XYZ file of C-alpha atoms in Angstrom:
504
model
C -74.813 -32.671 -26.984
C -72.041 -32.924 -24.755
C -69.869 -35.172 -23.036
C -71.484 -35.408 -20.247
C -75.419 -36.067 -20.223
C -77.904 -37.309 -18.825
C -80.701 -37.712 -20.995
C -83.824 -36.114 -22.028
C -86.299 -34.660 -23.998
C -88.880 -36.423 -25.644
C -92.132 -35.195 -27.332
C -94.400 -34.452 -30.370
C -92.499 -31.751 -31.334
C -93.204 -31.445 -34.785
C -96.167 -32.770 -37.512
C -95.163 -30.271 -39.910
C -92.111 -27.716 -40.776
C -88.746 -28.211 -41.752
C -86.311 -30.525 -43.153
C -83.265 -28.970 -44.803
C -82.917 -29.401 -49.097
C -80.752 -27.043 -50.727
C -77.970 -24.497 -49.454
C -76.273 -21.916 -51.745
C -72.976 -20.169 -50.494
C -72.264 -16.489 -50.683
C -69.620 -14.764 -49.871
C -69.725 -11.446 -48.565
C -67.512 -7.924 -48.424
C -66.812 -8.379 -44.938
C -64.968 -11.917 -45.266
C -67.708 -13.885 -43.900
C -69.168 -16.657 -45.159
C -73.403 -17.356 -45.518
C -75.268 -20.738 -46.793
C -79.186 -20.179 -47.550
C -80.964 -22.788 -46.622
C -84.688 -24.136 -47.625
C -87.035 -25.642 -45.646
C -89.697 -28.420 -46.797
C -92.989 -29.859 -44.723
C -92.096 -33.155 -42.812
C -95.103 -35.124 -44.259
C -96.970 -37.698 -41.808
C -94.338 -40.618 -42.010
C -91.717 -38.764 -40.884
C -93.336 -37.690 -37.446
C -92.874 -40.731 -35.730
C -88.963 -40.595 -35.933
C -88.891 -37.064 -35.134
C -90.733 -38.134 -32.064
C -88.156 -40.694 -31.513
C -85.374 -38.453 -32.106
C -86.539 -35.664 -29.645
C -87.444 -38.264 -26.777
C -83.900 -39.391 -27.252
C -81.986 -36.239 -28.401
C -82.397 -34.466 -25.123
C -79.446 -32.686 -22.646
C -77.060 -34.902 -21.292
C -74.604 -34.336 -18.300
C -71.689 -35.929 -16.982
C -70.391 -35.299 -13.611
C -66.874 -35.828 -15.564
C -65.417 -34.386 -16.551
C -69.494 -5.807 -25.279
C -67.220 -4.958 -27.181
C -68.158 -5.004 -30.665
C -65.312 -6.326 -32.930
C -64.394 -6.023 -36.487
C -65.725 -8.126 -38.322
C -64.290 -8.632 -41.156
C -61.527 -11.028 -39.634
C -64.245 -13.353 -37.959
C -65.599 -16.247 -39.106
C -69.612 -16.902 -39.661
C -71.137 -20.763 -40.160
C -74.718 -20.557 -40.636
C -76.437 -23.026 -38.833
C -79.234 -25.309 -40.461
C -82.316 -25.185 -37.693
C -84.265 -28.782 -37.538
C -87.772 -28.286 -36.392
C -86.257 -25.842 -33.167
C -84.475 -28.739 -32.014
C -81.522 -28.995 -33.585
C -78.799 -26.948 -34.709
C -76.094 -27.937 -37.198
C -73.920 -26.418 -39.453
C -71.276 -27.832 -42.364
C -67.263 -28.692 -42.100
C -64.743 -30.323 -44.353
C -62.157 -32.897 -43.242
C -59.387 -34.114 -45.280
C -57.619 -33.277 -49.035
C -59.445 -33.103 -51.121
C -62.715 -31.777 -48.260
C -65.129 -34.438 -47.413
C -68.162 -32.945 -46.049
C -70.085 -33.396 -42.497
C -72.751 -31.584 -40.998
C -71.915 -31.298 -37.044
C -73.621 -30.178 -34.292
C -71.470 -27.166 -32.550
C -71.658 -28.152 -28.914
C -70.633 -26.340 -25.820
C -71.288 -28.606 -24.059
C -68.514 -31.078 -25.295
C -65.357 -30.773 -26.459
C -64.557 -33.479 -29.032
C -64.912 -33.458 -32.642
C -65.963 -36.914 -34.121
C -67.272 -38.515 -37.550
C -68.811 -41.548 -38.209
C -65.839 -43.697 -39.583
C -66.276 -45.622 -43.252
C -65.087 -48.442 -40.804
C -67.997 -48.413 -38.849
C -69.804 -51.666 -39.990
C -72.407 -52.897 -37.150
C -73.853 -49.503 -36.226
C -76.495 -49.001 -38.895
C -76.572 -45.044 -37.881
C -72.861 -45.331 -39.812
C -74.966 -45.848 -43.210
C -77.320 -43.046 -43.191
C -74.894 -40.247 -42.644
C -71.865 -39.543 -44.415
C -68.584 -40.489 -43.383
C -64.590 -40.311 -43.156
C -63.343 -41.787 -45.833
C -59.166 -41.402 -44.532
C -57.752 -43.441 -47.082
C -59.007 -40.698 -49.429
C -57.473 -37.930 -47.948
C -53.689 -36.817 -48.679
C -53.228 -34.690 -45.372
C -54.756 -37.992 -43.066
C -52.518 -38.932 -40.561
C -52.840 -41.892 -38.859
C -53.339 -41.267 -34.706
C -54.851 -44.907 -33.657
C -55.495 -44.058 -29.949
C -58.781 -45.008 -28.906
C -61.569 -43.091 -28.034
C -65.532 -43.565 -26.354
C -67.940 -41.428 -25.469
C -70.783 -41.797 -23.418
C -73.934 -39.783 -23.661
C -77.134 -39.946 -21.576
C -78.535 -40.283 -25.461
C -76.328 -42.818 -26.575
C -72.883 -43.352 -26.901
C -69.801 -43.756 -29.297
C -66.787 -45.280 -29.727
C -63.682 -45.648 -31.856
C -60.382 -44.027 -32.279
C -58.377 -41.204 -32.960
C -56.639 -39.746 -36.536
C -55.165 -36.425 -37.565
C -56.778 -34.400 -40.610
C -56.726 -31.045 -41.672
C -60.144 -28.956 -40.316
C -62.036 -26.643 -42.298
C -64.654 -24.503 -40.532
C -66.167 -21.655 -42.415
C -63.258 -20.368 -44.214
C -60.752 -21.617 -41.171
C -58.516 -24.512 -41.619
C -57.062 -26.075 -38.433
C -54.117 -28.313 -40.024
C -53.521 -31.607 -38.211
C -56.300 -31.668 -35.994
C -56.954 -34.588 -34.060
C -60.616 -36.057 -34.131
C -62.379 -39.036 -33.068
C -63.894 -41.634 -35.893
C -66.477 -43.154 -34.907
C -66.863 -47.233 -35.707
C -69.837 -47.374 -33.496
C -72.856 -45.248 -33.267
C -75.219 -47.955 -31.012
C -78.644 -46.606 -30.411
C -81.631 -45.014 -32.194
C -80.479 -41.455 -31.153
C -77.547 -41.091 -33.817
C -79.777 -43.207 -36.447
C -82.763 -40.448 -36.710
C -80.154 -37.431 -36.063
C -79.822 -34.677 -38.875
C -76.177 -34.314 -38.084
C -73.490 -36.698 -38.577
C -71.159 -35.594 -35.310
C -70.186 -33.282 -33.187
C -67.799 -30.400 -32.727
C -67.976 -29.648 -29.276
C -66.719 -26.175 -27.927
C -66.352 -26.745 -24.625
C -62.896 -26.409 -23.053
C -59.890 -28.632 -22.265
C -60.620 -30.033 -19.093
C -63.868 -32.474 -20.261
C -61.882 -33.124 -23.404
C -62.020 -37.069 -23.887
C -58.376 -38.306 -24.625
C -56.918 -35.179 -23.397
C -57.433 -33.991 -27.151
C -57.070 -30.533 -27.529
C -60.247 -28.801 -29.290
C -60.926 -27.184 -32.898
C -61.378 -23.837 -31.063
C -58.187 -24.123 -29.101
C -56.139 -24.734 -32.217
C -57.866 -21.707 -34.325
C -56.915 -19.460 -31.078
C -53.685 -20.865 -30.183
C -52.788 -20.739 -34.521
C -53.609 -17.258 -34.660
C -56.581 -18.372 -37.044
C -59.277 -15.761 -35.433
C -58.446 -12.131 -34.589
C -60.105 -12.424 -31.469
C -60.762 -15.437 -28.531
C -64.663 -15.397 -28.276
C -66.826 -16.583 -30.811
C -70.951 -16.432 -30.648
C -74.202 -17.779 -31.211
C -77.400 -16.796 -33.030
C -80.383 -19.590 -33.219
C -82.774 -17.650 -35.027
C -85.994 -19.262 -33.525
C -88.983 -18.206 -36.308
C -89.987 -21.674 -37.559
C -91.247 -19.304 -40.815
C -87.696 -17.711 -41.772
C -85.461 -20.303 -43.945
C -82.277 -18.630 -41.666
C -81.473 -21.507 -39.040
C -78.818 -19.270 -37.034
C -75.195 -18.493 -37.093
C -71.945 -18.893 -35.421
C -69.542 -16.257 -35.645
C -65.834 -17.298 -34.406
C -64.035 -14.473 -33.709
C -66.273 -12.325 -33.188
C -70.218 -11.075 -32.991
C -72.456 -10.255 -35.439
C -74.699 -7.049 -34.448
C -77.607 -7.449 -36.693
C -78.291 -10.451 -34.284
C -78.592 -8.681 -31.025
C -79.976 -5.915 -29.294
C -78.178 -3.278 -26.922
C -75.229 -4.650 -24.845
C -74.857 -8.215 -23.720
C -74.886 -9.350 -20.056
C -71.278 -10.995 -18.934
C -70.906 -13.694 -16.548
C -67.558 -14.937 -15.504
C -66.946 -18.211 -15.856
C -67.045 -20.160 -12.786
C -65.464 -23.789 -13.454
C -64.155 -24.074 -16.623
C -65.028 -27.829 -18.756
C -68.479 -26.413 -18.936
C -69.276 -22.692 -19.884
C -70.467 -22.738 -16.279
C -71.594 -19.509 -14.435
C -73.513 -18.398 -11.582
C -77.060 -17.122 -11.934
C -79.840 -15.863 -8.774
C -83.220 -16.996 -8.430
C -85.826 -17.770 -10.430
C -89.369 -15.949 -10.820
C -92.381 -17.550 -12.117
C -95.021 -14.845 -13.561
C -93.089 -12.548 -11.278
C -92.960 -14.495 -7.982
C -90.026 -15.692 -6.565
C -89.421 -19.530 -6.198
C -86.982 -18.842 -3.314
C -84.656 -22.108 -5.098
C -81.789 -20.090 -6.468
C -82.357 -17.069 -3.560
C -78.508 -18.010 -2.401
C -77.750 -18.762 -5.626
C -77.642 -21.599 -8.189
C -74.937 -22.844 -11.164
C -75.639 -22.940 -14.679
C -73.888 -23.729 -18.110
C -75.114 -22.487 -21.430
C -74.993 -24.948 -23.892
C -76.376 -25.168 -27.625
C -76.053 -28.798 -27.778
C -78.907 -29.130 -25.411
C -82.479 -28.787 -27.018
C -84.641 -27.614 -23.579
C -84.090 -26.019 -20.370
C -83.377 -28.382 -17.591
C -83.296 -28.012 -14.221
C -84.132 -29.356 -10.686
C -87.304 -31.516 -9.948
C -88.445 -28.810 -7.281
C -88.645 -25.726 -9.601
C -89.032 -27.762 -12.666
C -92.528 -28.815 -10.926
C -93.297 -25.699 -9.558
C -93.332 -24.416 -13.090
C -94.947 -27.417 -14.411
C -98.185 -26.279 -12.361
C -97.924 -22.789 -13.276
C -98.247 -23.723 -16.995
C -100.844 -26.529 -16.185
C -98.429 -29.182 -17.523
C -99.542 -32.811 -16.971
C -96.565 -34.819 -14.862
C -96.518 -37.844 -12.897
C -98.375 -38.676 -9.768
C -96.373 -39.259 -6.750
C -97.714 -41.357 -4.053
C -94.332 -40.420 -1.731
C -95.024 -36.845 -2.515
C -98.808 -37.482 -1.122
C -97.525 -39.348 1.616
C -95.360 -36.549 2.452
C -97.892 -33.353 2.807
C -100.407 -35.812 4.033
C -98.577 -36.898 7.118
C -95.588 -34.300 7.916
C -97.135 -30.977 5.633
C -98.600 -29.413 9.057
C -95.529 -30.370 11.522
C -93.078 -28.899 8.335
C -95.139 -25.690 8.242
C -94.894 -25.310 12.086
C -90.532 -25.804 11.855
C -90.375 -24.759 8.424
C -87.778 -21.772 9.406
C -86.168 -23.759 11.359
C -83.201 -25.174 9.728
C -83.332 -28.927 8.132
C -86.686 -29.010 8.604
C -86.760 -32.932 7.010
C -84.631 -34.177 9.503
C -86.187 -32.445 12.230
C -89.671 -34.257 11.925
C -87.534 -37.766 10.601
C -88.485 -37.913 7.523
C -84.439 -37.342 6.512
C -81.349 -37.803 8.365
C -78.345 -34.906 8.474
C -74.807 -35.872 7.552
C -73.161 -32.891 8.454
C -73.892 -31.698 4.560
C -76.661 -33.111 3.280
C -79.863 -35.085 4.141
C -80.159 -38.803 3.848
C -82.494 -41.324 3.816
C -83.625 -42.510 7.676
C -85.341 -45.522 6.700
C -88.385 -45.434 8.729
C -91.260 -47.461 8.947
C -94.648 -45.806 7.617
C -97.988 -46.196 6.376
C -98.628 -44.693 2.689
C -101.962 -44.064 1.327
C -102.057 -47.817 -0.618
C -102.741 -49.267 3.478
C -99.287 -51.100 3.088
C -96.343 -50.781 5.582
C -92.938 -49.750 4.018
C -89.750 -48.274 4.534
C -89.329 -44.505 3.795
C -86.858 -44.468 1.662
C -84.738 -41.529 -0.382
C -88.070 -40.910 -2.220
C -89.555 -39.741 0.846
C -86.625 -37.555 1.955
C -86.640 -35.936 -1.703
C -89.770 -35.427 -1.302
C -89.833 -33.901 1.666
C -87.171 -31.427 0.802
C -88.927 -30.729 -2.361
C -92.450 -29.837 -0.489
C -90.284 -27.742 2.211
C -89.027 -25.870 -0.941
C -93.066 -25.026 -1.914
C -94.070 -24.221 1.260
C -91.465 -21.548 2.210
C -92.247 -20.586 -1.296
C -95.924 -19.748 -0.580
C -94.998 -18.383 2.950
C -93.161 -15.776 1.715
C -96.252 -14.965 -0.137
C -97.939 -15.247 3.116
C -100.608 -17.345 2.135
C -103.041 -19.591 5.256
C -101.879 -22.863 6.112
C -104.756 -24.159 4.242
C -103.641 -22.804 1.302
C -99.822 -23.585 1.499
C -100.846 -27.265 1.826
C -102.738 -27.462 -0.633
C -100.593 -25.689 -3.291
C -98.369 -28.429 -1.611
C -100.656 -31.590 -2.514
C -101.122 -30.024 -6.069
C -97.573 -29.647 -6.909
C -97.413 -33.364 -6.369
C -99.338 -34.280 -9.626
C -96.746 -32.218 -11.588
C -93.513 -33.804 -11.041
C -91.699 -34.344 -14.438
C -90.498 -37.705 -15.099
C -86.825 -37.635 -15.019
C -85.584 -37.043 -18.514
C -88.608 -36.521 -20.271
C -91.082 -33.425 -21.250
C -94.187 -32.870 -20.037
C -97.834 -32.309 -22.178
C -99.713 -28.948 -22.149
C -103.024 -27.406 -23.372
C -101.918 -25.561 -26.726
C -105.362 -23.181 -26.022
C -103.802 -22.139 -22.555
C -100.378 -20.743 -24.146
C -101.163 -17.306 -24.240
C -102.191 -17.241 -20.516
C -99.216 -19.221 -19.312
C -96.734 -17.536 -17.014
C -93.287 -15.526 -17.774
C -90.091 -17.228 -16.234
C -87.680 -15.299 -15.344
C -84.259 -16.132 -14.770
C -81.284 -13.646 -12.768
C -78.222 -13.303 -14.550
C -75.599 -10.964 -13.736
C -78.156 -8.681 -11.615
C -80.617 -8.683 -14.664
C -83.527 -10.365 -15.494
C -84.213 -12.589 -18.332
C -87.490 -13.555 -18.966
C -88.578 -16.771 -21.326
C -92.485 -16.399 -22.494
C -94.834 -19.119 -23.386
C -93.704 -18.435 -27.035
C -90.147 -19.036 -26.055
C -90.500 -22.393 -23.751
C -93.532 -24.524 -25.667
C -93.093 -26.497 -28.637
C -96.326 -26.725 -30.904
C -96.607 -29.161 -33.272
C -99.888 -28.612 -36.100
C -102.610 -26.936 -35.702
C -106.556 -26.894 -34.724
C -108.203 -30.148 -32.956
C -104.422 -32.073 -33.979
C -102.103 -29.526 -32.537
C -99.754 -30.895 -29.664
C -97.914 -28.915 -27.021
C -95.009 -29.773 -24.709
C -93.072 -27.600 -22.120
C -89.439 -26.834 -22.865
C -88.378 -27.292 -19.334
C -87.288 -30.691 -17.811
C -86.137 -31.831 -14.750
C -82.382 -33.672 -14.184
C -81.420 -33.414 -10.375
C -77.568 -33.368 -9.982
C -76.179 -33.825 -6.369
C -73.663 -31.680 -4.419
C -71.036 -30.178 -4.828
C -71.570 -30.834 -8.620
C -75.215 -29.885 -8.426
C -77.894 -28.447 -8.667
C -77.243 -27.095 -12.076
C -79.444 -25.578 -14.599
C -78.587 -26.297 -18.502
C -79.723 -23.124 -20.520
C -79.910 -24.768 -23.775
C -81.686 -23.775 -26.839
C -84.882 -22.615 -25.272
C -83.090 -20.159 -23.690
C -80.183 -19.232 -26.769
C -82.792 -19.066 -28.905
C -84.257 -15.502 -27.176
C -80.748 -14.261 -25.970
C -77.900 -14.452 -28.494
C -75.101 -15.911 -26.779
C -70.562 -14.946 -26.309
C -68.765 -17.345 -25.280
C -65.298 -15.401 -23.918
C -62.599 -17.349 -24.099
C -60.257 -14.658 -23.575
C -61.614 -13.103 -20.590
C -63.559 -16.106 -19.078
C -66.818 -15.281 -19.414
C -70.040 -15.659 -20.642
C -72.612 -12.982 -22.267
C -76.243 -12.631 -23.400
C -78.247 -9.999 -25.184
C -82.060 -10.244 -26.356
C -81.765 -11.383 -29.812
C -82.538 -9.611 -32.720
């Protein structure tokens, strides 16, 4: 997760596979450090609250805030792999350890417990936690702390503990304990926090991070650490995370690297997208994205996130603005469409000086009633100029254009949630391909749809959903899972920069 978010996710992911018994430790020749892990079937009770969890689990933003290294002196923390959509591994806190399972976010940069003084939240009692009066290297901190998620939120305070991650321990590190955990999110989570791995900047309380202090301590030989979610629902491995350094059984040929581009996030710049090899024209001048592992899907903005939602037949929401839109303006947009601002030239938007706005204009939609034309209209606008100069690029008849138009109206994903799709039409869906660093990255159906079951009871959702964030922040795409899971992931602290290779 992150600390930041907006929510999302949501669906039937999962009737059968995977909750997490038994892990043996081994320690092997090279220093690092592997847990085995066993998987069990969920049976039918427990697929409503993984239902739950997913629908709330989601991303979540907040407009706040190759070398190949010796291994030996790095770090591994295998990561425990709930039903593909979520990804937690084990630390100690305290003397003697008291153990947690965390999520390791990049997408935040906190580490926080549930506290044994959290009382009201009834999340508190059914995951372990902090016990400080038990612990001989506690030191009291007291400042207070809250975190708000588009999931859920948390609140409490800070305290100093000594940190054990893998075989690291970060001595006196400050962390938040949690004495609220509101919400059903939290309750039906595998985890019981989060160590986020973000950087300074979105750090709540100005605390300084778990991987700062094993850099700045001289606790990993080098400043980049890296990500493996292995993503074969039938291999008891869940993934790894290797801090200070990379693993190269887990990828293949050289990574990809990305500088980063504004540093809270492990934000970068990426070029357009492709859908079964067309261009969507969105990201053609370019478009922002962070990686981030504490983020289930792929989200991204309404516009492509429909256009892709057609391509793979996935069932959205009808919009009647949308309608209203192509119906009445689709042939005048067309006939200005390379003009610039096309929205505000036919009314449907005003022009700022930097972005369109709502005109307010009197209309008739298809219901017969007389309204105003509000932002909905003026989003929707943009978003059908988007299509259009899509499919004229393509140069397909007006006839066509509007009518790919009208159709992409029906798929617009509800804000924050997933979308349904046939499970007999996966192996004819589309590859999406995404432009990073000058190469091309392509997620298959495999890769982006969840399946839960199988024959007559099997359920399918997409892995993309749409979250629109404004300018300057936005729009930014969240590479989470779906798209880790394919391309193991270096995060660069050293140099900056971010790095992916196809997964092995």
């Amino acid at each position: 997760m992150g600390t930041r978010f907006q929510s999302f996710l949501l669906v039937f992911l999962l009737s059968c596979l995977i909750l997490i018994s038994t892990a043996s430790c081994e320690r092997n020749g090279d220093g690092t450090i592997r847990i085995g892990l066993k998987k069990r079937k969920l049976d039918r009770s427990n697929r409503l609250a993984s239902q739950l969890f997913l629908k709330n689990r989601g991303s979540h933003w907040s407009p706040k805030h190759y070398f190949r290294l010796n291994d030996e002196n790095a770090d591994m923390v295998p990561l425990k792999n709930y039903l593909d959509a979520q990804y937690y591994g084990d630390i100690t806190i305290g003397t003697p350890p008291q153990k947690f399972t965390v999520i390791f976010d990049t997408g935040s940069s906190n580490l926080w417990i549930p506290s044994t003084k959290c009382y009201l939240s009834v999340a508190c009692y059914f995951h372990s936690k902090y016990k400080a009066s038990q612990s001989s290297s506690y030191r009291k901190n007291g400042k207070p702390a809250s975190i708000r998620y588009g999931t859920g939120a948390i609140s409490g305070y800070f305290s100093n503990d000594d940190v054990k991650v893998g075989d690291i321990v970060v001595k006196e590190q400050e962390f938040i304990e949690a004495t609220s955990e509101p919400g059903i999110t939290f309750l039906l989570a595998k985890f019981d926090g989060i160590l986020g791995l973000g950087f300074k900047e979105i750090s709540v309380g100005n605390s300084t991070p778990v991987w700062y202090n094993m850099v700045e301590k001289g606790l990993v030989k080098e400043p980049i650490f890296s990500f493996w979610l292995n993503r074969n629902p039938k291999d008891p491995e869940g993934g790894e995370i290797v801090f200070g350094g990379v693993d190269p059984k887990h990828f293949k040929g050289e990574h990809t690297f990305v500088p980063v581009t504004h540093k809270g996030y492990w934000q970068f710049d990426m070029g357009d997208l492709q859908i079964a090899g067309k261009p969507t024209g969105y990201c053609a001048k370019g478009c922002s994205a962070i990686a981030d592992s504490g983020t289930s899907l792929l989200t991204g903005p309404s516009t492509v996130i429909t256009m892709i939602n057609h391509a793979i037949g996935a069932q959205g929401i009808v919009s009647r603005e949308c309608k209203a839109v192509v119906d009445q303006y689709g042939k005048t947009m067309l006939n200005s469409l390379l003009a610039q601002k096309v929205c505000s030239q036919i009314g449907v938007c005003a022009y700022d000086g930097t972005q369109s706005v709502s005109m307010g204009i009197q209309s008739v939609v298809d219901d017969g009633t007389s309204g105003l034309l509000n932002q909905a209209m003026c989003s929707a606008c943009e978003m059908a100029a988007v299509w259009m100069e899509s499919e004229l690029t393509q140069n397909q008849t007006q006839e066509r254009i509007l009518a790919y138009a009208a159709e992409l109206c029906d798929h617009i994903p509800t804000q924050n949630q997933q979308s349904a799709v046939d499970c007999g039409r996966v192996s004819s869906m589309p590859i999406v391909t995404f432009s990073i660093g000058g190469r091309s990255f392509d997620l298959t159906p495999q890769d982006y749809i969840f399946k839960i079951g199988e024959g007559v009871e099997s359920q399918c959702t997409s892995g993309f959903t749409a979250m629109d964030i404004a300018p300057p922040r936005g729009p930014l795409w969240i590479l989470g899972d779906i798209f880790m899971g394919p391309y193991h992931t270096v995060f660069d602290y050293g140099k900056g920069r971010v790095g992916f290779a196809k997964a092995a």
